[in-house]
Tab-separated table of C-alpha atoms in Angstrom:
chain	number	residue	atom	x	y	z
P	1	MET	CA	-46.793	54.633	-75.212
P	2	ARG	CA	-49.906	53.327	-76.792
P	3	VAL	CA	-51.801	50.497	-75.304
P	4	HIS	CA	-54.067	47.813	-77.106
P	5	HIS	CA	-56.424	45.824	-75.255
P	6	LEU	CA	-56.759	42.222	-76.569
P	7	ASN	CA	-58.882	39.163	-75.706
P	8	CYS	CA	-56.636	36.093	-76.161
P	9	GLY	CA	-58.806	33.511	-75.164
P	10	SER	CA	-62.665	33.414	-74.774
P	11	LEU	CA	-63.796	31.080	-71.926
P	12	ARG	CA	-67.188	29.531	-70.601
P	13	THR	CA	-70.146	31.822	-70.731
P	14	ILE	CA	-70.773	33.864	-67.353
P	15	THR	CA	-74.438	34.959	-66.413
P	16	PRO	CA	-74.587	38.440	-64.927
P	17	ILE	CA	-75.636	38.875	-61.528
P	18	GLU	CA	-76.659	42.536	-61.470
P	19	GLY	CA	-77.830	45.527	-63.887
P	20	SER	CA	-78.871	44.918	-67.331
P	21	SER	CA	-75.661	43.007	-68.411
P	22	SER	CA	-75.995	40.051	-70.809
P	23	PRO	CA	-74.317	36.784	-70.271
P	24	GLU	CA	-70.734	37.025	-71.818
P	25	HIS	CA	-67.840	34.733	-72.582
P	26	ALA	CA	-65.138	35.293	-69.907
P	27	VAL	CA	-61.927	36.594	-71.419
P	28	CYS	CA	-58.232	36.592	-71.283
P	29	HIS	CA	-57.554	40.229	-70.996
P	30	CYS	CA	-54.157	40.909	-72.440
P	31	LEU	CA	-52.345	44.136	-73.217
P	32	LEU	CA	-50.028	44.995	-76.275
P	33	ILE	CA	-47.841	48.016	-75.522
P	34	GLU	CA	-46.354	49.994	-78.138
P	35	THR	CA	-42.974	51.654	-76.638
P	36	GLY	CA	-41.520	52.915	-79.711
P	37	ALA	CA	-38.416	51.876	-81.867
P	38	ASP	CA	-40.347	49.111	-83.252
P	39	GLU	CA	-40.424	47.282	-79.748
P	40	LEU	CA	-43.595	45.815	-78.123
P	41	VAL	CA	-44.381	44.556	-74.930
P	42	LEU	CA	-47.139	41.839	-74.221
P	43	VAL	CA	-48.709	41.726	-70.999
P	44	GLU	CA	-50.097	38.173	-70.613
P	45	THR	CA	-50.382	35.820	-73.576
P	46	GLY	CA	-53.804	33.913	-73.257
P	47	PHE	CA	-53.908	30.930	-75.319
P	48	GLY	CA	-51.503	30.277	-78.208
P	49	LEU	CA	-51.279	28.003	-81.399
P	50	THR	CA	-50.062	25.158	-79.610
P	51	ASP	CA	-53.112	25.216	-77.520
P	52	ILE	CA	-55.458	25.361	-80.606
P	53	GLU	CA	-53.835	22.586	-82.399
P	54	ARG	CA	-53.336	20.136	-79.410
P	55	PRO	CA	-55.648	21.332	-76.686
P	56	ARG	CA	-55.811	18.170	-74.609
P	57	GLU	CA	-52.087	17.788	-74.489
P	58	SER	CA	-51.443	21.576	-74.088
P	59	LEU	CA	-54.138	22.472	-71.648
P	60	GLY	CA	-55.438	19.258	-70.086
P	61	ALA	CA	-58.683	17.587	-70.281
P	62	ASP	CA	-60.019	18.613	-66.898
P	63	PHE	CA	-59.227	22.328	-67.771
P	64	LEU	CA	-61.011	21.969	-71.183
P	65	ALA	CA	-64.086	20.604	-69.449
P	66	PHE	CA	-64.550	23.059	-66.797
P	67	ALA	CA	-63.305	26.259	-68.549
P	68	GLU	CA	-64.734	25.539	-72.074
P	69	PRO	CA	-62.207	27.682	-74.031
P	70	VAL	CA	-63.521	28.522	-77.408
P	71	LEU	CA	-59.901	28.083	-78.801
P	72	ASP	CA	-60.133	30.361	-81.880
P	73	PRO	CA	-56.836	30.936	-83.396
P	74	GLU	CA	-57.931	34.218	-84.652
P	75	GLU	CA	-57.977	35.110	-80.792
P	76	THR	CA	-54.229	34.355	-80.157
P	77	ALA	CA	-51.850	37.146	-79.416
P	78	ILE	CA	-49.733	36.196	-82.404
P	79	ARG	CA	-52.695	36.420	-84.857
P	80	GLN	CA	-53.838	39.635	-83.405
P	81	VAL	CA	-50.183	41.231	-83.340
P	82	GLU	CA	-50.068	40.432	-87.064
P	83	ARG	CA	-53.651	41.992	-87.812
P	84	LEU	CA	-52.454	45.247	-86.136
P	85	GLY	CA	-49.660	45.255	-88.716
P	86	PHE	CA	-46.668	44.223	-86.462
P	87	PRO	CA	-44.109	41.515	-87.061
P	88	PRO	CA	-44.430	38.839	-84.156
P	89	ALA	CA	-40.671	39.384	-83.771
P	90	ASN	CA	-41.252	42.951	-82.463
P	91	VAL	CA	-42.853	41.332	-79.340
P	92	ARG	CA	-39.463	41.734	-77.482
P	93	HIS	CA	-40.799	41.421	-73.820
P	94	ILE	CA	-43.725	39.375	-72.375
P	95	VAL	CA	-44.739	40.450	-68.767
P	96	LEU	CA	-46.728	37.715	-66.729
P	97	THR	CA	-49.120	38.205	-63.676
P	98	HIS	CA	-48.616	34.500	-62.886
P	99	LEU	CA	-47.909	31.231	-64.581
P	100	HIS	CA	-51.319	29.590	-65.059
P	101	ARG	CA	-52.110	27.868	-68.364
P	102	ASP	CA	-54.568	30.452	-69.479
P	103	HIS	CA	-51.932	33.079	-69.081
P	104	THR	CA	-48.953	31.366	-70.746
P	105	GLY	CA	-50.310	29.539	-73.693
P	106	GLY	CA	-48.834	32.092	-76.181
P	107	LEU	CA	-45.206	31.888	-74.769
P	108	PRO	CA	-44.189	29.411	-77.446
P	109	ASP	CA	-45.472	31.781	-80.186
P	110	PHE	CA	-42.814	34.417	-79.117
P	111	PRO	CA	-39.864	32.294	-78.246
P	112	HIS	CA	-37.315	35.154	-78.802
P	113	ALA	CA	-38.982	37.394	-76.322
P	114	THR	CA	-37.761	38.006	-72.627
P	115	VAL	CA	-40.199	36.760	-70.204
P	116	HIS	CA	-40.655	38.740	-67.191
P	117	LEU	CA	-42.330	37.719	-63.945
P	118	HIS	CA	-42.011	37.999	-60.089
P	119	GLU	CA	-39.169	36.495	-58.449
P	120	ALA	CA	-41.276	34.420	-56.248
P	121	GLU	CA	-43.323	33.254	-59.093
P	122	TYR	CA	-40.054	32.008	-60.876
P	123	ARG	CA	-38.500	30.425	-57.762
P	124	ALA	CA	-41.848	28.487	-57.134
P	125	VAL	CA	-41.623	26.778	-60.573
P	126	THR	CA	-37.752	26.378	-60.558
P	127	ASP	CA	-36.768	25.625	-56.986
P	128	PRO	CA	-37.683	22.253	-55.810
P	129	ASP	CA	-37.569	23.487	-52.215
P	130	ALA	CA	-39.843	26.487	-52.679
P	131	GLU	CA	-43.141	26.450	-51.112
P	132	HIS	CA	-46.002	25.363	-53.451
P	133	HIS	CA	-43.386	24.248	-55.905
P	134	THR	CA	-45.345	20.835	-56.985
P	135	GLU	CA	-48.760	22.658	-57.503
P	136	SER	CA	-47.108	25.709	-59.126
P	137	LEU	CA	-45.322	23.547	-61.633
P	138	ASP	CA	-48.294	21.413	-62.357
P	139	ARG	CA	-50.357	24.347	-63.336
P	140	PHE	CA	-47.526	25.837	-65.635
P	141	MET	CA	-48.064	23.535	-68.573
P	142	GLU	CA	-45.060	21.490	-70.213
P	143	ALA	CA	-46.215	22.618	-73.596
P	144	HIS	CA	-45.886	26.291	-72.592
P	145	ARG	CA	-42.329	26.042	-71.380
P	146	ALA	CA	-40.708	23.239	-73.485
P	147	HIS	CA	-39.177	25.893	-75.683
P	148	GLY	CA	-37.198	27.227	-72.901
P	149	PRO	CA	-38.411	30.695	-71.973
P	150	ARG	CA	-35.824	33.599	-71.542
P	151	TRP	CA	-36.507	34.331	-68.080
P	152	ALA	CA	-36.179	37.591	-66.482
P	153	PRO	CA	-37.197	37.561	-62.754
P	154	SER	CA	-38.067	41.148	-61.274
P	155	GLN	CA	-35.315	42.967	-59.847
P	156	GLY	CA	-35.035	46.068	-57.391
P	157	ARG	CA	-37.956	47.878	-55.877
P	158	VAL	CA	-39.483	51.257	-56.310
P	159	PRO	CA	-42.605	53.017	-54.397
P	160	TRP	CA	-45.804	53.221	-56.250
P	161	PHE	CA	-48.943	54.475	-54.459
P	162	GLY	CA	-47.818	53.504	-51.216
P	163	MET	CA	-47.125	49.889	-52.410
P	164	ASP	CA	-43.829	48.160	-53.233
P	165	ALA	CA	-43.498	47.725	-57.031
P	166	ALA	CA	-40.826	45.577	-58.794
P	167	ARG	CA	-38.666	46.709	-61.622
P	168	LEU	CA	-38.291	44.871	-64.849
P	169	GLU	CA	-34.812	44.338	-66.393
P	170	GLY	CA	-34.640	46.147	-69.752
P	171	LEU	CA	-38.041	48.046	-69.442
P	172	PRO	CA	-38.561	51.475	-67.861
P	173	ASP	CA	-40.264	52.650	-64.924
P	174	ASP	CA	-43.460	52.983	-66.829
P	175	ILE	CA	-44.082	49.348	-66.577
P	176	LEU	CA	-43.829	47.755	-63.096
P	177	LEU	CA	-44.921	44.529	-61.273
P	178	ILE	CA	-47.184	45.303	-58.197
P	179	PRO	CA	-46.940	42.245	-55.929
P	180	LEU	CA	-50.591	40.786	-55.275
P	181	PRO	CA	-49.777	37.202	-53.721
P	182	GLY	CA	-52.273	34.789	-52.736
P	183	HIS	CA	-53.579	33.381	-56.028
P	184	THR	CA	-50.114	31.983	-56.649
P	185	PRO	CA	-47.019	32.471	-54.619
P	186	GLY	CA	-45.730	35.333	-56.976
P	187	HIS	CA	-48.745	36.657	-58.344
P	188	SER	CA	-48.470	40.377	-59.335
P	189	GLY	CA	-50.254	43.018	-61.231
P	190	VAL	CA	-48.745	44.884	-64.106
P	191	ALA	CA	-48.832	48.767	-63.881
P	192	VAL	CA	-48.526	50.661	-67.053
P	193	ARG	CA	-48.234	54.555	-67.154
P	194	LEU	CA	-49.981	56.465	-69.906
P	195	GLY	CA	-49.267	60.246	-69.303
P	196	ASP	CA	-50.632	61.249	-66.083
P	197	ARG	CA	-52.580	58.089	-65.185
P	198	TRP	CA	-51.774	54.428	-64.759
P	199	LEU	CA	-53.498	51.191	-65.978
P	200	LEU	CA	-53.166	48.333	-63.443
P	201	HIS	CA	-53.777	44.895	-64.946
P	202	ALA	CA	-54.636	42.971	-61.628
P	203	GLY	CA	-54.293	39.484	-63.187
P	204	ASP	CA	-56.303	37.045	-61.072
P	205	ALA	CA	-56.154	39.072	-57.802
P	206	TYR	CA	-59.847	39.312	-58.166
P	207	PHE	CA	-62.332	37.844	-61.047
P	208	TYR	CA	-65.309	40.328	-60.761
P	209	HIS	CA	-65.440	44.052	-60.984
P	210	GLY	CA	-67.909	44.205	-57.837
P	211	GLU	CA	-65.172	42.833	-55.515
P	212	ILE	CA	-63.249	46.303	-56.278
P	213	THR	CA	-65.739	48.872	-57.078
P	214	ALA	CA	-68.860	47.999	-55.030
P	215	ASP	CA	-69.721	49.070	-51.432
P	216	PRO	CA	-69.981	46.519	-49.860
P	217	PRO	CA	-67.940	44.408	-52.158
P	218	THR	CA	-69.857	41.947	-54.376
P	219	SER	CA	-68.334	38.662	-55.774
P	220	HIS	CA	-69.767	36.535	-58.544
P	221	PRO	CA	-70.349	32.931	-57.425
P	222	GLU	CA	-69.334	31.271	-60.726
P	223	PHE	CA	-65.847	33.024	-60.503
P	224	ASP	CA	-65.462	32.504	-56.728
P	225	PHE	CA	-65.567	28.758	-57.329
P	226	VAL	CA	-62.525	29.073	-59.439
P	227	GLN	CA	-60.662	31.443	-57.256
P	228	GLU	CA	-61.197	29.307	-54.294
P	229	SER	CA	-60.218	26.118	-56.048
P	230	VAL	CA	-56.788	27.339	-57.098
P	231	GLN	CA	-55.549	29.829	-54.613
P	232	VAL	CA	-52.451	28.979	-52.768
P	233	ASP	CA	-52.994	31.331	-49.649
P	234	LEU	CA	-56.365	32.686	-48.682
P	235	LYS	CA	-54.920	35.239	-46.195
P	236	LEU	CA	-52.416	36.764	-48.624
P	237	ARG	CA	-55.165	36.771	-51.383
P	238	LEU	CA	-57.528	38.602	-49.062
P	239	GLY	CA	-54.711	41.074	-48.099
P	240	SER	CA	-54.063	41.744	-51.829
P	241	LEU	CA	-57.619	42.271	-52.489
P	242	ARG	CA	-57.966	44.863	-49.498
P	243	ARG	CA	-54.917	46.899	-51.083
P	244	LEU	CA	-56.719	46.913	-54.290
P	245	ARG	CA	-60.047	48.267	-52.879
P	246	ALA	CA	-57.881	50.877	-50.997
P	247	LEU	CA	-56.182	51.782	-54.189
P	248	HIS	CA	-59.320	52.192	-56.145
P	249	ARG	CA	-60.969	54.116	-53.479
P	250	GLU	CA	-57.871	56.496	-52.610
P	251	HIS	CA	-56.572	56.829	-56.236
P	252	GLY	CA	-59.042	55.909	-58.576
P	253	ASP	CA	-58.788	59.104	-60.443
P	254	GLU	CA	-55.052	58.322	-61.055
P	255	VAL	CA	-55.251	54.394	-61.616
P	256	GLU	CA	-57.572	52.281	-63.628
P	257	ILE	CA	-57.839	48.814	-62.440
P	258	PHE	CA	-59.037	45.732	-64.168
P	259	SER	CA	-58.639	41.969	-63.912
P	260	ALA	CA	-57.848	39.178	-66.467
P	261	HIS	CA	-61.222	37.581	-66.811
P	262	ASP	CA	-64.143	39.891	-66.231
P	263	PRO	CA	-66.033	40.344	-69.670
P	264	TRP	CA	-67.808	43.495	-68.542
P	265	GLU	CA	-64.559	45.201	-67.515
P	266	PHE	CA	-63.109	44.220	-70.856
P	267	GLN	CA	-65.939	45.759	-72.784
P	268	ARG	CA	-64.887	49.386	-71.411
P	269	TYR	CA	-61.856	49.007	-73.548
P	270	ALA	CA	-62.518	46.647	-76.343
């Protein structure tokens, strides 16, 4: 498989807190995976064309005021897929870490794709009796789901570096969901095997690389405010964060971990 790292949505500028890094726009870090046979897998979608055309309706005024998205159509996943020379119809699968608006905006641009997510995340927005149903549905914007996504909740389990991974229907075990709950009910990372190593897109399980790599861990105050204002379960989120730190410490030579919005992490790949 071949993996392309895409920024599918620049957000407000973040000031560095250490080293010689310069201020950078936060990103929406997405992956485009070539699996062969003209089939592409998109991990996360960032913002889509509907968000660019009707931002207040699609994303909400409060989000626009706080997140300050750039909303450049050339950053959308569909335009980047086209620039790479692929027909958008070749994106047959989309894998999501969770259903917040900065991760789902591109769904309407690929209405034919099968959308994979953790079963708990799917249940949170479809089952009125599920815990956190109302807030989960409020944060999954109507404009991003009005086309009726072709859902495929995770099924089955397989061990992965001492953790339970979830299988995805129609995809090989080279692409797995790694449950990392707390930010949302079914928040998960997406693990992708490349030869003898793995990439782990950790979504919003953390926002700043120092939370994983620094000893002692270092968070970023601007990102902390975002995380604390939207998390559904602090205890679960901190447990997920501890598992990621242990994974980096014990298997850092086998697994590369990165998050959805850290611009300095994204620069390693861009």
